[in-house]
Tab-separated table of C-alpha atoms and ligand atoms in Angstrom:
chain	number	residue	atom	x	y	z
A	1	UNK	CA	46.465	14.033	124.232
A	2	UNK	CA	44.632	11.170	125.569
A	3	UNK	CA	45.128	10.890	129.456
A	4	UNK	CA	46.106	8.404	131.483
A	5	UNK	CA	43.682	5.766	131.639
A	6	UNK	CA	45.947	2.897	132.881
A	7	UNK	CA	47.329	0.238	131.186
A	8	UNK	CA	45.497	-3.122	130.392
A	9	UNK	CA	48.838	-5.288	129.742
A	10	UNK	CA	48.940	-7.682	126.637
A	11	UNK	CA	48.084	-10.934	127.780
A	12	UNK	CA	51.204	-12.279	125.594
A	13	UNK	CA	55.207	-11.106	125.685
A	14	UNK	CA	56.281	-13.178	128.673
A	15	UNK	CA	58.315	-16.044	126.801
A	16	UNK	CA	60.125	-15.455	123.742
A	17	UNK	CA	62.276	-17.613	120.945
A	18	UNK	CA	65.734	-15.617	120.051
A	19	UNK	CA	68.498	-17.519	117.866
A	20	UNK	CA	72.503	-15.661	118.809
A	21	UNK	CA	73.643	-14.109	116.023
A	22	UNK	CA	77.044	-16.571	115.737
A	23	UNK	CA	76.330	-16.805	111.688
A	24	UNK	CA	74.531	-13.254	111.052
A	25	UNK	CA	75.793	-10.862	108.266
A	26	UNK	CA	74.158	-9.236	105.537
A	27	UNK	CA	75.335	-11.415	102.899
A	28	UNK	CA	72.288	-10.560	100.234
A	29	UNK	CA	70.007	-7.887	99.715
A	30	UNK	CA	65.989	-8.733	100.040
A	31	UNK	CA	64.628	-5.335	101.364
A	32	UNK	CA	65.995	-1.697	100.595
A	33	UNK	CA	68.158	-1.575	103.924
A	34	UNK	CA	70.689	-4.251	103.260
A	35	UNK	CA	73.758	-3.313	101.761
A	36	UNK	CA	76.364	-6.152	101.150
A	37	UNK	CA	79.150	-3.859	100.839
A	38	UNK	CA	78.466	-2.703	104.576
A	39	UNK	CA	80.192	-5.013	107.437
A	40	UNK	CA	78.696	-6.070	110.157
A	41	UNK	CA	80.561	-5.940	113.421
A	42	UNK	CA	79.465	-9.336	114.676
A	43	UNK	CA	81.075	-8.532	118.204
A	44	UNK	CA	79.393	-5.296	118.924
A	45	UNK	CA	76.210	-7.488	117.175
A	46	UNK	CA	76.692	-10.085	120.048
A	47	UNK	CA	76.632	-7.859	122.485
A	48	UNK	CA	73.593	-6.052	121.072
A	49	UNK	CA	71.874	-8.996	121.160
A	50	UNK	CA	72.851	-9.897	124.723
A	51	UNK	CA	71.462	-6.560	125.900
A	52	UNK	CA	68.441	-7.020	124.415
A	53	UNK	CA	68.029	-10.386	126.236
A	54	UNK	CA	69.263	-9.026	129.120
A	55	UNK	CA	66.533	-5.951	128.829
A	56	UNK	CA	63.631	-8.439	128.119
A	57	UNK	CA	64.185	-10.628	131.120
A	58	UNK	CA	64.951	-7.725	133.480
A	59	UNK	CA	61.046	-6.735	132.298
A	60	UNK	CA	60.040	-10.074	133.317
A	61	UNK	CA	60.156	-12.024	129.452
A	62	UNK	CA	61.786	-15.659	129.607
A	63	UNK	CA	63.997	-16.250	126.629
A	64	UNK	CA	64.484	-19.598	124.555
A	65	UNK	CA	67.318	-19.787	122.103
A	66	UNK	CA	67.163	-21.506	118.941
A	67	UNK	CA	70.168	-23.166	117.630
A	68	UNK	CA	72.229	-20.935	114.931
A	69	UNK	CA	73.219	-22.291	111.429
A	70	UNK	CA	76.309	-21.755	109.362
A	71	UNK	CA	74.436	-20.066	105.649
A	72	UNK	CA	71.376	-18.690	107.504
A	73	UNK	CA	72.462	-15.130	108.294
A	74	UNK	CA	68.395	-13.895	108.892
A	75	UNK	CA	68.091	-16.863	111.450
A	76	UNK	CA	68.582	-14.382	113.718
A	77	UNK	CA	64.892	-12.519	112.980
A	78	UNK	CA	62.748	-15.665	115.084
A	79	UNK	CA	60.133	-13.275	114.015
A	80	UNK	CA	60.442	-14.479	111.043
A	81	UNK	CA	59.809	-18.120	112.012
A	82	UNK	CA	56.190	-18.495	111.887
A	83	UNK	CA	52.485	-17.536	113.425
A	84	UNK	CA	51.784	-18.925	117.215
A	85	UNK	CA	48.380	-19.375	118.691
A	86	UNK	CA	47.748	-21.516	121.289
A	87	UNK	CA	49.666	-24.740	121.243
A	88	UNK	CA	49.610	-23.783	117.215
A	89	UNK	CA	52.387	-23.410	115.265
A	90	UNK	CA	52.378	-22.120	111.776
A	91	UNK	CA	55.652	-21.762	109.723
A	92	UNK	CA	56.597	-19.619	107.249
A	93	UNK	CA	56.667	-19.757	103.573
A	94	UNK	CA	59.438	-17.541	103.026
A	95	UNK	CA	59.403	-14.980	99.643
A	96	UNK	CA	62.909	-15.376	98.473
A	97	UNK	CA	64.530	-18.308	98.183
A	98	UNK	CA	67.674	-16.638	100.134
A	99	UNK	CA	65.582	-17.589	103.660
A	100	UNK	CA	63.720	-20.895	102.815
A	101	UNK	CA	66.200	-22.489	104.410
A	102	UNK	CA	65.235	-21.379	107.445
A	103	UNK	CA	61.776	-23.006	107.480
A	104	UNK	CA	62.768	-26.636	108.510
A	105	UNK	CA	65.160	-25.284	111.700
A	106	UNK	CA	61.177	-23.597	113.023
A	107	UNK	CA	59.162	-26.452	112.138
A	108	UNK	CA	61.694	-28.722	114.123
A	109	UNK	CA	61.910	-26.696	116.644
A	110	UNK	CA	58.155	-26.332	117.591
A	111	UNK	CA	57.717	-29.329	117.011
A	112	UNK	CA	60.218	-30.622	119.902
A	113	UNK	CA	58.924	-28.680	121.958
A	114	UNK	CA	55.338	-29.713	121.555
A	115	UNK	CA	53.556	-27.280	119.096
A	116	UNK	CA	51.203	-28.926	116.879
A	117	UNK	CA	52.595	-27.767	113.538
A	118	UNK	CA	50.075	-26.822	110.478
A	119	UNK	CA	51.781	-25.779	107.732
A	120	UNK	CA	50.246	-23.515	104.852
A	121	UNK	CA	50.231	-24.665	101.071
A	122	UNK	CA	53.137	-24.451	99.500
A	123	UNK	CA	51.779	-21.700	96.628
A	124	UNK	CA	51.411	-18.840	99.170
A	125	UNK	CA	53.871	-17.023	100.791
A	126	UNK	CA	54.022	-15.645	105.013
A	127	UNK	CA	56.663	-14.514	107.196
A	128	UNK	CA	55.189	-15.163	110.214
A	129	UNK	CA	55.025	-13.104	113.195
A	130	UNK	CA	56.722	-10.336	111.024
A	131	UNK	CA	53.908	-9.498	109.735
A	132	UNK	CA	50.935	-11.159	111.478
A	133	UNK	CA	50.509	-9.352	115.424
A	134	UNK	CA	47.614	-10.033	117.201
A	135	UNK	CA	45.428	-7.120	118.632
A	136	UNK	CA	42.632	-7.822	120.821
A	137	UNK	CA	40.798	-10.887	119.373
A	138	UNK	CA	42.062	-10.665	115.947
A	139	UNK	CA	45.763	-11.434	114.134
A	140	UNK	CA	46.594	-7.932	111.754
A	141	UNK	CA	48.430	-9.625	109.082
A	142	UNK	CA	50.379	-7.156	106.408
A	143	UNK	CA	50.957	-8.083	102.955
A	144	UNK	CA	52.718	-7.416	99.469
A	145	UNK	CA	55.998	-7.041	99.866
A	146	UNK	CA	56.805	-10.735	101.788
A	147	UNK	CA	53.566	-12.150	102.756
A	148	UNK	CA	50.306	-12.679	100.195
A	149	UNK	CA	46.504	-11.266	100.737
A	150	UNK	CA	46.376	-14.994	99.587
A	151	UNK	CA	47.669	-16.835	102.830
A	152	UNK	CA	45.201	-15.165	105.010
A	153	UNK	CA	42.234	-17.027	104.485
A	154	UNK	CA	44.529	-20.173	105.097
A	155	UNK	CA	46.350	-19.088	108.273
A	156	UNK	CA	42.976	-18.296	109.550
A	157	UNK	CA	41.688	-21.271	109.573
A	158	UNK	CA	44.805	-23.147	110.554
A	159	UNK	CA	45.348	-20.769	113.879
A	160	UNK	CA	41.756	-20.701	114.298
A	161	UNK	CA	41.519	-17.047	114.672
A	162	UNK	CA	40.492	-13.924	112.883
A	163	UNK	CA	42.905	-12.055	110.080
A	164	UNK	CA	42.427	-8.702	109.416
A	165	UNK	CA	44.865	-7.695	106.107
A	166	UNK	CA	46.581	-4.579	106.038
A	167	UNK	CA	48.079	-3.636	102.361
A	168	UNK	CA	51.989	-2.667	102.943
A	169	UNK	CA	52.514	0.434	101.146
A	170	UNK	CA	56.429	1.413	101.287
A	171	UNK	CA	58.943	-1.166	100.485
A	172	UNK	CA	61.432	0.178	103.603
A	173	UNK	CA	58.534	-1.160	105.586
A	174	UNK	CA	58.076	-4.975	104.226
A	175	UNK	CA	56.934	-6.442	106.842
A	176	UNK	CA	53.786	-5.115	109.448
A	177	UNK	CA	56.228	-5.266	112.603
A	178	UNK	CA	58.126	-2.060	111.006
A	179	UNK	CA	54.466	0.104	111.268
A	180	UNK	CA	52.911	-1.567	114.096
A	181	UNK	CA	53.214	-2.443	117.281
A	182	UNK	CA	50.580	-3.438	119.904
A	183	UNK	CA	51.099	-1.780	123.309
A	184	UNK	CA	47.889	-3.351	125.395
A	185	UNK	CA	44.360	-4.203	125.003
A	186	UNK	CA	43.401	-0.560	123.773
A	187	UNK	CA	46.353	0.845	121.831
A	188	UNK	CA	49.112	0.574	119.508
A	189	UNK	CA	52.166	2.345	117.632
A	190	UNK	CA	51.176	2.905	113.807
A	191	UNK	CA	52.606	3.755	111.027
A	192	UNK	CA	49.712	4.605	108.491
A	193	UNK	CA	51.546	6.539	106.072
A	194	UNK	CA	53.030	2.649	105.332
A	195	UNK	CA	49.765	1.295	104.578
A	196	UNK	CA	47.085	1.674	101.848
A	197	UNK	CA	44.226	3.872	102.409
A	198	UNK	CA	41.707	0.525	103.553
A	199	UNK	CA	44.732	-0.700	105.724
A	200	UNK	CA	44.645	2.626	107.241
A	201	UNK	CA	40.536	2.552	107.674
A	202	UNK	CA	40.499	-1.208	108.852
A	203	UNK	CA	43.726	-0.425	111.837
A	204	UNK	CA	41.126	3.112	113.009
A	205	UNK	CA	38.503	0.826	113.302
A	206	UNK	CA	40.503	-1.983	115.344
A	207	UNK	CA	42.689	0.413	117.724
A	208	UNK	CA	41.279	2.957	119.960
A	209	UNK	CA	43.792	4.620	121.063
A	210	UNK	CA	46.702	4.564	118.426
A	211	UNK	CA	49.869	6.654	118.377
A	212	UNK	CA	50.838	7.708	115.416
A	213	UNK	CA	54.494	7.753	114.474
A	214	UNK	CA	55.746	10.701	112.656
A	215	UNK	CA	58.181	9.886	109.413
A	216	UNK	CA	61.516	9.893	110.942
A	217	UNK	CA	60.369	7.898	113.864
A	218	UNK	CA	59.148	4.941	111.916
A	219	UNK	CA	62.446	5.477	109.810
A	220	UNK	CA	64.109	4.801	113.484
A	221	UNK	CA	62.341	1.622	113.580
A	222	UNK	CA	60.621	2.762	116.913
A	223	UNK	CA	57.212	0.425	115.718
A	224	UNK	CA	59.988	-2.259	115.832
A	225	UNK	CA	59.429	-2.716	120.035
A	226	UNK	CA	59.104	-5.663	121.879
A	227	UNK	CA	56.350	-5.081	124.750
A	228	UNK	CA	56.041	-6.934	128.391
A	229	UNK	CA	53.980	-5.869	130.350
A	230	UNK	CA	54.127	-2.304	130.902
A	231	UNK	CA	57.308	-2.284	129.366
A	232	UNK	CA	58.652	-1.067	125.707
A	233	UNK	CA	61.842	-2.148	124.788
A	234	UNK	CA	62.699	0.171	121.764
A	235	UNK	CA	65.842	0.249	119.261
A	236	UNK	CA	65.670	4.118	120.158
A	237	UNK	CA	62.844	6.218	121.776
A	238	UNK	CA	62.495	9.721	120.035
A	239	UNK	CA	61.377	12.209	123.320
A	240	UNK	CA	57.619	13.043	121.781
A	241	UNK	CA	56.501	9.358	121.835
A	242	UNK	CA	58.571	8.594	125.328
A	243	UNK	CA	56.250	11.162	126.563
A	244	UNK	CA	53.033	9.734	125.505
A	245	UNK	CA	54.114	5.920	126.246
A	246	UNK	CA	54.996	7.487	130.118
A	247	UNK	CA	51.885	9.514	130.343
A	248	UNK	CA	49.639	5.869	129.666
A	249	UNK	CA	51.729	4.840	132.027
A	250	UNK	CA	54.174	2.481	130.006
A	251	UNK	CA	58.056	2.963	131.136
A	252	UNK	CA	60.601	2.431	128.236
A	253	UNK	CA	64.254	1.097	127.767
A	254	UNK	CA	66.013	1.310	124.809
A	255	UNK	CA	68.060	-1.597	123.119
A	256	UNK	CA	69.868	-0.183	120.698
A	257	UNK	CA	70.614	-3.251	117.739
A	258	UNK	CA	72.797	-0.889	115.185
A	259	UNK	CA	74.060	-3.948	113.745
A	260	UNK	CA	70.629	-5.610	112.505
A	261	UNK	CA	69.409	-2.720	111.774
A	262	UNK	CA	71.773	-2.765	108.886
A	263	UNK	CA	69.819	-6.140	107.588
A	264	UNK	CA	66.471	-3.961	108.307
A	265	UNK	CA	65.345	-5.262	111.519
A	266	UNK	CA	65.498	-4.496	114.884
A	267	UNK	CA	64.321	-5.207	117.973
A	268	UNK	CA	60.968	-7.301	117.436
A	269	UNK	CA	62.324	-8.682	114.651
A	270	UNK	CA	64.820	-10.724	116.810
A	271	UNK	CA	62.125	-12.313	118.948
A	272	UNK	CA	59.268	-14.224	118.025
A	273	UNK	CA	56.762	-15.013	121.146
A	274	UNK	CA	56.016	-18.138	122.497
A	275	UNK	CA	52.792	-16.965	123.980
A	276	UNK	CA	50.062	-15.848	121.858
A	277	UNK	CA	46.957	-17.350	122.481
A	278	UNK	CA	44.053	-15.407	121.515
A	279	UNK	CA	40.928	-15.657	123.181
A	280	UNK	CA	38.855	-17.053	120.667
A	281	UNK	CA	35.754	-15.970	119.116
A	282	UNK	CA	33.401	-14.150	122.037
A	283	UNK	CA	30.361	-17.121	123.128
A	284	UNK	CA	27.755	-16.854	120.896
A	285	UNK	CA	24.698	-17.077	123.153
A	286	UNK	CA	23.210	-20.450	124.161
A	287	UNK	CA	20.294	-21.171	121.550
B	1	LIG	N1	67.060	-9.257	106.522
B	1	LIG	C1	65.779	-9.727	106.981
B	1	LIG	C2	64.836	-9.827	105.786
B	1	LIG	O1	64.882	-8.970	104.948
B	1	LIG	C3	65.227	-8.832	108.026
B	1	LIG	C4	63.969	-9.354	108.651
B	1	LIG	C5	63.347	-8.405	109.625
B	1	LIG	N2	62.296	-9.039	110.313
B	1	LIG	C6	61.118	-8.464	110.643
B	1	LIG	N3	60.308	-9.156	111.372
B	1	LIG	N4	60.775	-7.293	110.201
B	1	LIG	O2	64.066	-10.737	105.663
């Protein structure tokens, strides 16, 4: 195991968009966790949701609340909404026709609050921050199952940053914030068995120092974290990888969100940050 080297904190996770869950439910099913015959307990998902905004500011994260809407039950996943970089705001073109509603409620929203917002054609599909996390100086963007290979060259030039694509690979893990979760500027949690063999090849070559989730733990949605600072914030933190995140010197607190998990997100999924600004290409020496 590697030691500890210390931990070079991402330079985003401080200020995050969250919408309350007032309208949540799973009322349809778009990925192989929903169920509409289960109910959702929409007090105990309240107060999930207030302990994980509770959790996130006690590790230092502001939180902005977008408004909820009556018919928008996935409102609640802001990381859903759209791609940030910089005062850049890219919304989503949702897959299914189920959450293209939502697409409007993030474009106003950024736009109000002074994000320059560049929208992607209208032929390709993205969902956003779901499944487009930046590492280092690069966005890894996941695709297949929600988002298209297709998008990439598009949302690269509109957030004026790198995309490295990453071919999804097991339809429980539609989106890249289920297998994949940056910690700092050297590692991340992965889940390669969820990606195609390139995926796999193109994540070894970005990450130095990954830490690989075993089956059941990506089943747990541990890649599913929120990170500030040194801090995880995990649905559930099996003992093996609470040892390793400790020993580089991370500390973690769980949040448990039962509830979404039922709609097949958990805790990243219900934040989208504010944030991200990636430090641009490195100077190309003066000629
Ligand atoms: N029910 C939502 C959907 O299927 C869950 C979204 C989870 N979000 C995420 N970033 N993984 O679209």
């Amino acid at each position: 195991m590697p030691g500890n080297s210390g931990v070079a904190p991402l330079a985003w996770g401080r200020r995050f968009l969250m919408c309350p869950p007032e309208h949540f439910g799973v009322l349809y099913e778009i990925n192989p966790w929903m169920h509409q015959e289960v109910t959702v307990d929409l007090d105990r998902a309240r107060a999930q949701w207030e302990g994980l905004v509770g959790v996130l500011r006690q590790a230092g994260a502001e939180v902005e609340t977008l408004e909820p809407r009556p018919g928008l039950p996935d409102l609640v996943f802001t990381a859903n909404g759209g791609v940030v970089n910089g005062r850049t705001f890219v919304p989503s073109r949702f897959r299914h026709p189920e959450r293209r509603g939502e697409e409007p409620h993030y474009a106003g929203w950024f736009a109000a609050n002074g994000y320059d917002v560049a929208t992607l054609p209208p032929t390709v599909s993205h969902e956003g921050a779901g499944d487009a996390l930046p590492f280092g100086r690069v966005f890894v963007s996941g695709y297949r199952y929600r988002s298209d290979a297709a998008a990439h060259a598009e949302l690269s030039r509109l957030v004026g940053a790198p995309v490295r694509a990453i071919e999804l690979a097991d339809p429980r893990y539609y989106h890249l914030d289920l297998t994949f979760c940056p910690l700092d500027g050297r590692r991340a949690l992965v889940a390669p068995d969820a990606w195609d063999a390139y995926g796999r090849k193109v994540v070894e070559a970005l990450v130095p120092e990954p830490l690989a989730l075993e089956p059941d733990e990506t089943a747990a949605f541990c890649a599913n974290s929120v990170v500030v600072g040194t801090t995880v914030v995990m649905p559930a933190c099996p003992p093996r990888v609470g040892r390793q995140l400790e020993a580089w010197g991370f500390d973690v607190v769980e949040a448990p969100v039962g509830e979404f998990q039922k709609a097949g997100g958990a805790c990243r999924c219900l934040t989208l940050a504010l944030d991200v600004e990636l430090p641009g290409p490195a100077p190309s020496p003066r000629p």
